[in-house]
Every structure is written in C-alpha cells, then in structure tokens.
PDB file of C-alpha atoms in Angstrom:
ATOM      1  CA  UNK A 992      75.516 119.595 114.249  1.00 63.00           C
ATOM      2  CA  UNK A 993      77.364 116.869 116.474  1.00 81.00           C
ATOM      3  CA  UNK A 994      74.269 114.182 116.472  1.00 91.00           C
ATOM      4  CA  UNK A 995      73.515 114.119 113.175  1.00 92.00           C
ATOM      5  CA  UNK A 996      75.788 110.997 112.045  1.00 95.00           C
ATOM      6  CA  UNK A 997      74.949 109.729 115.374  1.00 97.00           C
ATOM      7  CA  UNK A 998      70.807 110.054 114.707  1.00 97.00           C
ATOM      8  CA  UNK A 999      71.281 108.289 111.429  1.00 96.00           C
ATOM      9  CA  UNK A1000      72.917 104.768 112.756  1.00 96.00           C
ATOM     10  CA  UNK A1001      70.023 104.978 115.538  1.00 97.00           C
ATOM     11  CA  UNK A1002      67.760 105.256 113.456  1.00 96.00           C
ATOM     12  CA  UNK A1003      68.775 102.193 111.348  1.00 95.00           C
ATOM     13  CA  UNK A1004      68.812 100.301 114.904  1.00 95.00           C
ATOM     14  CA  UNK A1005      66.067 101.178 116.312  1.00 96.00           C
ATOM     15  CA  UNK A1006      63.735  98.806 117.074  1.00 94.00           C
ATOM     16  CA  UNK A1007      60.770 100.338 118.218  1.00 95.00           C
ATOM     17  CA  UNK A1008      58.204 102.765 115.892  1.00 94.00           C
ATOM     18  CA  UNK A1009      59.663 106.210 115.510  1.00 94.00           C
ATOM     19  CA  UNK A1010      56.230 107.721 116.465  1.00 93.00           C
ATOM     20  CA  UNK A1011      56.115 105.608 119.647  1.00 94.00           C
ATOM     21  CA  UNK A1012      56.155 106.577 123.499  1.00 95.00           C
ATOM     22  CA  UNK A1013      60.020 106.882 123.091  1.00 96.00           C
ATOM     23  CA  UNK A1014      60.381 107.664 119.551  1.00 96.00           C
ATOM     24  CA  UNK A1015      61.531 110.447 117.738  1.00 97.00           C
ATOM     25  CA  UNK A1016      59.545 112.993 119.089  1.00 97.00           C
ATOM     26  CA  UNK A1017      60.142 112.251 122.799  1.00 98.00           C
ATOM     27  CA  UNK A1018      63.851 112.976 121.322  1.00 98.00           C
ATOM     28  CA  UNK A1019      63.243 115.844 120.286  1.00 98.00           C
ATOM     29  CA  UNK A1020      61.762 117.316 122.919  1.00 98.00           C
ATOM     30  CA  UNK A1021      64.621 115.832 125.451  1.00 98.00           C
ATOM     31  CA  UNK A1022      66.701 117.689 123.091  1.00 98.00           C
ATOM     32  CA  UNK A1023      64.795 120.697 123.430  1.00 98.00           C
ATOM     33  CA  UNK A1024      64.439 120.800 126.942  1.00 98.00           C
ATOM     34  CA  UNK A1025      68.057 119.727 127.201  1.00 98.00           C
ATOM     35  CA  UNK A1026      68.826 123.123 125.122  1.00 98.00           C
ATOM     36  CA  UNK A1027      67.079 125.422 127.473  1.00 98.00           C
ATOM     37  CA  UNK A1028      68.442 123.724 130.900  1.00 98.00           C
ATOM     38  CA  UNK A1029      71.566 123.743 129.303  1.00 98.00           C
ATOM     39  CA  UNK A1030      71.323 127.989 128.836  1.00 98.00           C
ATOM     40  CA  UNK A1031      71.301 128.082 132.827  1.00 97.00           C
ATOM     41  CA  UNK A1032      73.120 125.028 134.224  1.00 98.00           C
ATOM     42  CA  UNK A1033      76.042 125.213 131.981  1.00 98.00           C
ATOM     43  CA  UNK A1034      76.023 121.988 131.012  1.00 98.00           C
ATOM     44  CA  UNK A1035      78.290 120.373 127.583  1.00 98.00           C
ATOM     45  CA  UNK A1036      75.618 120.861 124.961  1.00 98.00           C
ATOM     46  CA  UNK A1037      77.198 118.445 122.660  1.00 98.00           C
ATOM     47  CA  UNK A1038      76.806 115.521 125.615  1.00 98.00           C
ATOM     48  CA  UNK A1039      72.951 116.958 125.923  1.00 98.00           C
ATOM     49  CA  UNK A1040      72.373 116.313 122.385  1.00 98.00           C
ATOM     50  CA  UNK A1041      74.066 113.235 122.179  1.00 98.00           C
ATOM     51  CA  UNK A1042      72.336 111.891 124.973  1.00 98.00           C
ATOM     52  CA  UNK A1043      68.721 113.176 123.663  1.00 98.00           C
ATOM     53  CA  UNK A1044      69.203 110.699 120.157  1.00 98.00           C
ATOM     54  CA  UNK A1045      70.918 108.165 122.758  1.00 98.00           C
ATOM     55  CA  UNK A1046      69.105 107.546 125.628  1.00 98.00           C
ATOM     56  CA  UNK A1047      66.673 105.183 124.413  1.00 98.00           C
ATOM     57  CA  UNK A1048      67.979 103.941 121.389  1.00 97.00           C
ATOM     58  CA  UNK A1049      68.599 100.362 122.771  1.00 97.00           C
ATOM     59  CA  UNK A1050      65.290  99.739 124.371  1.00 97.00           C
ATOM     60  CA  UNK A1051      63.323  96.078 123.509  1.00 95.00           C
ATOM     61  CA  UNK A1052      59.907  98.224 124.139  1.00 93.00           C
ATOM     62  CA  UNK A1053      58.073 101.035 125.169  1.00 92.00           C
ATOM     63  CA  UNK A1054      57.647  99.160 128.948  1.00 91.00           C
ATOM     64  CA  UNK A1055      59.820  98.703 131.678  1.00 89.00           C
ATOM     65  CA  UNK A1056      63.450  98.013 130.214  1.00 92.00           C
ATOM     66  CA  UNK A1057      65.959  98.513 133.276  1.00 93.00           C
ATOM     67  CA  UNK A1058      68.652  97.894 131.037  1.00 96.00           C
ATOM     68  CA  UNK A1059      68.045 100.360 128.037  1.00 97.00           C
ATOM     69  CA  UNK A1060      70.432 102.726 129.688  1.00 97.00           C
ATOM     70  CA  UNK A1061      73.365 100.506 130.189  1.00 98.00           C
ATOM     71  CA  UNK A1062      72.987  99.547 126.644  1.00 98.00           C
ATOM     72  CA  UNK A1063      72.655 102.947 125.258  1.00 98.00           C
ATOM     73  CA  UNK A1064      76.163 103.528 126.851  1.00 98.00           C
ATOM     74  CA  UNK A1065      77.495 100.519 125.224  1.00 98.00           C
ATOM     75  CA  UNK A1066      75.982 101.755 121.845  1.00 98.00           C
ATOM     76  CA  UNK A1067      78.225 105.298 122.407  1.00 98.00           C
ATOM     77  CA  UNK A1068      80.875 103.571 123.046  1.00 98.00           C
ATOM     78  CA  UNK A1069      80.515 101.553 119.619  1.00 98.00           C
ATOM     79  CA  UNK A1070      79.873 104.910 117.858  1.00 97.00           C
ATOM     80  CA  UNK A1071      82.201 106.935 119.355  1.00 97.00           C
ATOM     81  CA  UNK A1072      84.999 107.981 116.781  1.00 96.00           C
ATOM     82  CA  UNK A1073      82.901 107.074 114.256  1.00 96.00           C
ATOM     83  CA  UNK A1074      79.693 108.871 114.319  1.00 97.00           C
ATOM     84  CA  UNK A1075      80.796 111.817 116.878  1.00 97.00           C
ATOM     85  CA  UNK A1076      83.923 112.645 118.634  1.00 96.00           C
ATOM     86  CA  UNK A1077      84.004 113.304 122.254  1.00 97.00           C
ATOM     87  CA  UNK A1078      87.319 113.738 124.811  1.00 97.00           C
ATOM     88  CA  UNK A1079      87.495 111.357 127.426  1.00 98.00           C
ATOM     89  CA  UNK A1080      86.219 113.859 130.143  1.00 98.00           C
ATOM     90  CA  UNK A1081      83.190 114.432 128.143  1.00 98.00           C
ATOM     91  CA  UNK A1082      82.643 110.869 126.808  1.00 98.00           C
ATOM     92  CA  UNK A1083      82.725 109.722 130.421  1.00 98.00           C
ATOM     93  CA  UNK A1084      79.785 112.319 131.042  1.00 98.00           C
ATOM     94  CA  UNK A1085      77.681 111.073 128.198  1.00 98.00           C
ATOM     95  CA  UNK A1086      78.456 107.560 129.290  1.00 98.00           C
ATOM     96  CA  UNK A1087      77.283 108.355 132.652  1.00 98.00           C
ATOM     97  CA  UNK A1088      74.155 110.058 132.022  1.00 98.00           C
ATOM     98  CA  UNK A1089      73.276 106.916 129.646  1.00 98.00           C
ATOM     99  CA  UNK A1090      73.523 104.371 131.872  1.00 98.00           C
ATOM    100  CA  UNK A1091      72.126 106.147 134.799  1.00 97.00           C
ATOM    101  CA  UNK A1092      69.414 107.698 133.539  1.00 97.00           C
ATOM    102  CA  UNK A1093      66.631 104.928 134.457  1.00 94.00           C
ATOM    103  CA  UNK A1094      68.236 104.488 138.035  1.00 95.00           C
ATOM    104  CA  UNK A1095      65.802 107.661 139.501  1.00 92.00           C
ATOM    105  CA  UNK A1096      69.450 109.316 141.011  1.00 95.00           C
ATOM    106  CA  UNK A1097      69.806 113.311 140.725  1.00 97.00           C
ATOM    107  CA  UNK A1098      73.845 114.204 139.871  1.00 98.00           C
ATOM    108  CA  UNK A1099      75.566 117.492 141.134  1.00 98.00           C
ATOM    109  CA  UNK A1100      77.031 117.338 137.509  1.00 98.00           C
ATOM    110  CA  UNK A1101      75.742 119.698 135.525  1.00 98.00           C
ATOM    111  CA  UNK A1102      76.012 118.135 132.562  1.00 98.00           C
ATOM    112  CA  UNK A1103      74.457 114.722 133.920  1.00 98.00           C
ATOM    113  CA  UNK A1104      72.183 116.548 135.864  1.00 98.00           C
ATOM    114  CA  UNK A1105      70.714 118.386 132.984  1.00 98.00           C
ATOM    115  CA  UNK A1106      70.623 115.396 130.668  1.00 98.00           C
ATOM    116  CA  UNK A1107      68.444 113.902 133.134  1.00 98.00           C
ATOM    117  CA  UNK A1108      66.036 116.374 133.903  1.00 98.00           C
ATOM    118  CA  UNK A1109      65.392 116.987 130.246  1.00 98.00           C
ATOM    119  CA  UNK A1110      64.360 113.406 129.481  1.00 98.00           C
ATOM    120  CA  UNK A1111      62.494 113.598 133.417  1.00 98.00           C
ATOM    121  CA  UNK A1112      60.483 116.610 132.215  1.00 98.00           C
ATOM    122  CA  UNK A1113      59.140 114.823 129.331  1.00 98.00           C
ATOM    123  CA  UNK A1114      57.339 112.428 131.302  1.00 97.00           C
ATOM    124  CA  UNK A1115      54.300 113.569 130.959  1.00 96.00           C
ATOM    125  CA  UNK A1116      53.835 111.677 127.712  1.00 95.00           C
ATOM    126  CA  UNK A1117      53.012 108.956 130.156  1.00 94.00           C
ATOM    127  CA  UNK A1118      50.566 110.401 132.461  1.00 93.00           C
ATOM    128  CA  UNK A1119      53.181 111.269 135.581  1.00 95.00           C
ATOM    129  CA  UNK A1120      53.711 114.419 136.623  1.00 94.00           C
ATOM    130  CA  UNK A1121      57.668 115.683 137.117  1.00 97.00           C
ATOM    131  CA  UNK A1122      58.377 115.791 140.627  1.00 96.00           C
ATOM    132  CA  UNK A1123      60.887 118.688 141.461  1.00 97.00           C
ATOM    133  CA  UNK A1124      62.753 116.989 144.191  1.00 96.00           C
ATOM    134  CA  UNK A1125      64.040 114.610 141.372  1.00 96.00           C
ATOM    135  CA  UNK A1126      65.526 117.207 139.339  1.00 98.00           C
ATOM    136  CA  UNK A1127      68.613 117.765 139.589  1.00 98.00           C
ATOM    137  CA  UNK A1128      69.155 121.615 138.541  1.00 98.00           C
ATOM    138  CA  UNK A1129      67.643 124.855 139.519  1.00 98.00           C
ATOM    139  CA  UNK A1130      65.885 125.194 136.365  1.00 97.00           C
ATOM    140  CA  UNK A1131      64.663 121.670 136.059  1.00 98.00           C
ATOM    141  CA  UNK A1132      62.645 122.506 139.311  1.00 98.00           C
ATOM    142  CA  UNK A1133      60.947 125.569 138.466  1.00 98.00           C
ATOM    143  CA  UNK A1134      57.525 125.331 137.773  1.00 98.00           C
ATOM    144  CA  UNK A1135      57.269 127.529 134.736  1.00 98.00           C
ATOM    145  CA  UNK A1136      59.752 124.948 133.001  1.00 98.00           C
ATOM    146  CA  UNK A1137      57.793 122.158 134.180  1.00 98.00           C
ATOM    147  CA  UNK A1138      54.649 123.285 133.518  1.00 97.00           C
ATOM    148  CA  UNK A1139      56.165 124.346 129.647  1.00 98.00           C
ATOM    149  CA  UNK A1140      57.656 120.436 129.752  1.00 98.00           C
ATOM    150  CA  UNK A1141      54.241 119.223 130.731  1.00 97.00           C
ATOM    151  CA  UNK A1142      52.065 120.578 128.152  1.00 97.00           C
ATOM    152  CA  UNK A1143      54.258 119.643 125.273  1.00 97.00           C
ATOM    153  CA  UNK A1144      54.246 116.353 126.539  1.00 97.00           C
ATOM    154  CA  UNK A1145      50.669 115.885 126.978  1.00 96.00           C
ATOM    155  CA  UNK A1146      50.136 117.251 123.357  1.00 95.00           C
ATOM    156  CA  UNK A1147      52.690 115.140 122.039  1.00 94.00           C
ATOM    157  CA  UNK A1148      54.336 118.222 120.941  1.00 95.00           C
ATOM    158  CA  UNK A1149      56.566 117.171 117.291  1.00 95.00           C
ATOM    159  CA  UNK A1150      59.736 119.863 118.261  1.00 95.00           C
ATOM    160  CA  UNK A1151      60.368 121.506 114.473  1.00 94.00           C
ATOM    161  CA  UNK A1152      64.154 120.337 114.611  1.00 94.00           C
ATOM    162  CA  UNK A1153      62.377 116.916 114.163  1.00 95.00           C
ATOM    163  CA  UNK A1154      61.641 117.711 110.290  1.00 93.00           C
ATOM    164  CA  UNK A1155      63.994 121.108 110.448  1.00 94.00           C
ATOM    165  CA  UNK A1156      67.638 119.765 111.676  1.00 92.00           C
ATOM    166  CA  UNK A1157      66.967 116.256 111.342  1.00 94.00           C
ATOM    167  CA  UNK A1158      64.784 115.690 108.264  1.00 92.00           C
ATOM    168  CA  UNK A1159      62.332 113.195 109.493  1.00 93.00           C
ATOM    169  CA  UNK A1160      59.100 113.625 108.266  1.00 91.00           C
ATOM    170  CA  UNK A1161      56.983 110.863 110.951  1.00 88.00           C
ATOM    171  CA  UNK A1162      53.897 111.283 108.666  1.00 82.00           C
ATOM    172  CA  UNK A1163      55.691 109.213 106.158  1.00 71.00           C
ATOM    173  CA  UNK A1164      58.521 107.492 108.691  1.00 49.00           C
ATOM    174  CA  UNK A1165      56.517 105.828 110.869  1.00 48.00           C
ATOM    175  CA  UNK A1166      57.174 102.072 111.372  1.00 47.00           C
ATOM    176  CA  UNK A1167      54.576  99.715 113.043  1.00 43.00           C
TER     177      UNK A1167
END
C-alpha cells in the first residue's frame, strides 16, 4: 500500500488527538469515500490515498485553520521520495488537491475533484450537510453517495482499514 510509510511520519507529527474531529477516523473514511468516487471518476488512487492521510496532517486545531492545506502540501513535498514516490504529473495533483482543499473551489480534474469531494462528503461529522453543487464529480453529487457519506459521518463510523490496513487500534491510541 502507497500511504503506509507516509501514515507513519504523520502520525509522529500530528498534533492533534487521533480520535478528534479530524483524526484518524475522518481519514479513513476520506479514504474510503475517496475509493468508491475513485471507481467512477477515474481518478489516480494512489494521489486519493495520499491525500486522505495528508490533508489535515498540518492543522494547529480542530477550528478554522485556512492554512492547514498549504502546509499539508509543503509536508508532501518534504516526504516525497522518502515516504512515497509520485511522478511529477501526479505529485503536482496531490499538491494541488492539498493546498486547495479548504478554498471551497470544485476542479474539472478528476483526480482533484475526487479528492475533494471525499473529504466534502465527510462533513457531516460537523453537523453540515454536503451540498451537491460543491462537488465536483457525478458521483460526489448523487444522493445515494451522500446520504451513505452522511450517516457514517454522523455515527462517527471507524472504516475497518483503520485497525485492518493501518493497524491503529484508537481504543488504546488515543492522545488527549
């Protein structure tokens, strides 16, 4: 698995606790809705994974952090070559979606696009609904995938590949 090297140095820099609002779990289920956009927009999987353990490693908090983006892309850059290896074509994607992703833009790249609308559809954790017209592929706009989104959000669904592909057991993990 491409992230796997990359999870491990974010989770030694992460600031915030791994059970929080944009924690570990939140990751995994960007990753998982990343993974089933990805089956119909054709997006680079290996960017959509990347940017699910990425996205909001470098935040100060679980509040407004405009910057957390812009930093995450700065943190890929620093791990790129070391952790994973991506082309420049495709580094330039996962760069892009990082930075942007707070900005509230929609991208005609699929890959961007569907990086975005799996961390948008996840909003729910935080009592917002995802708004269609702010999605920026088919699938991120169909209500059966929103709705899906929604309710693991709300529950505060732990995706399996938490513990499964990743090993991280947040019963025991969890930092204050």
């Amino acid at each position: 698995m491409i992230v796997r090297d990359t999870l491990r140095e974010v989770l030694r820099l992460y600031r915030l606790r791994l059970a929080g609002t944009h924690g570990v779990s939140h990751w995994g289920r960007v990753m998982e809705n990343g993974r089933r956009l990805a089956a119909t927009s054709g997006a680079d999987l290996d960017v959509v994974e990347l940017f699910a353990v990425l996205h909001d490693a470098c935040r100060f908090d679980d509040d407004v952090d405009r910057d957390h983006g812009r930093r995450a892309a700065v943190l890929a850059s620093e791990l790129r070559g070391r952790t994973f290896d991506l082309g420049d074509r495709r580094f330039a994607l996962l760069r892009a979606a990082l930075a942007g992703h707070v900005d509230g833009l929609t991208s005609s790249n699929a890959t961007v696009g569907t990086c975005w609308d799996a961390d948008r559809l996840d909003i729910g954790r935080v009592g917002t609904d995802p708004i269609p017209r702010y999605m920026s592929t088919e699938a991120g706009r169909d209500a059966r995938v929103i709705a899906w989104a929604t309710e693991r959000a709300l529950d505060r669904h732990v995706p399996g590949l938490v513990l499964g592909e990743w090993g991280i057991d947040l019963s025991v993990r969890s930092r204050t």
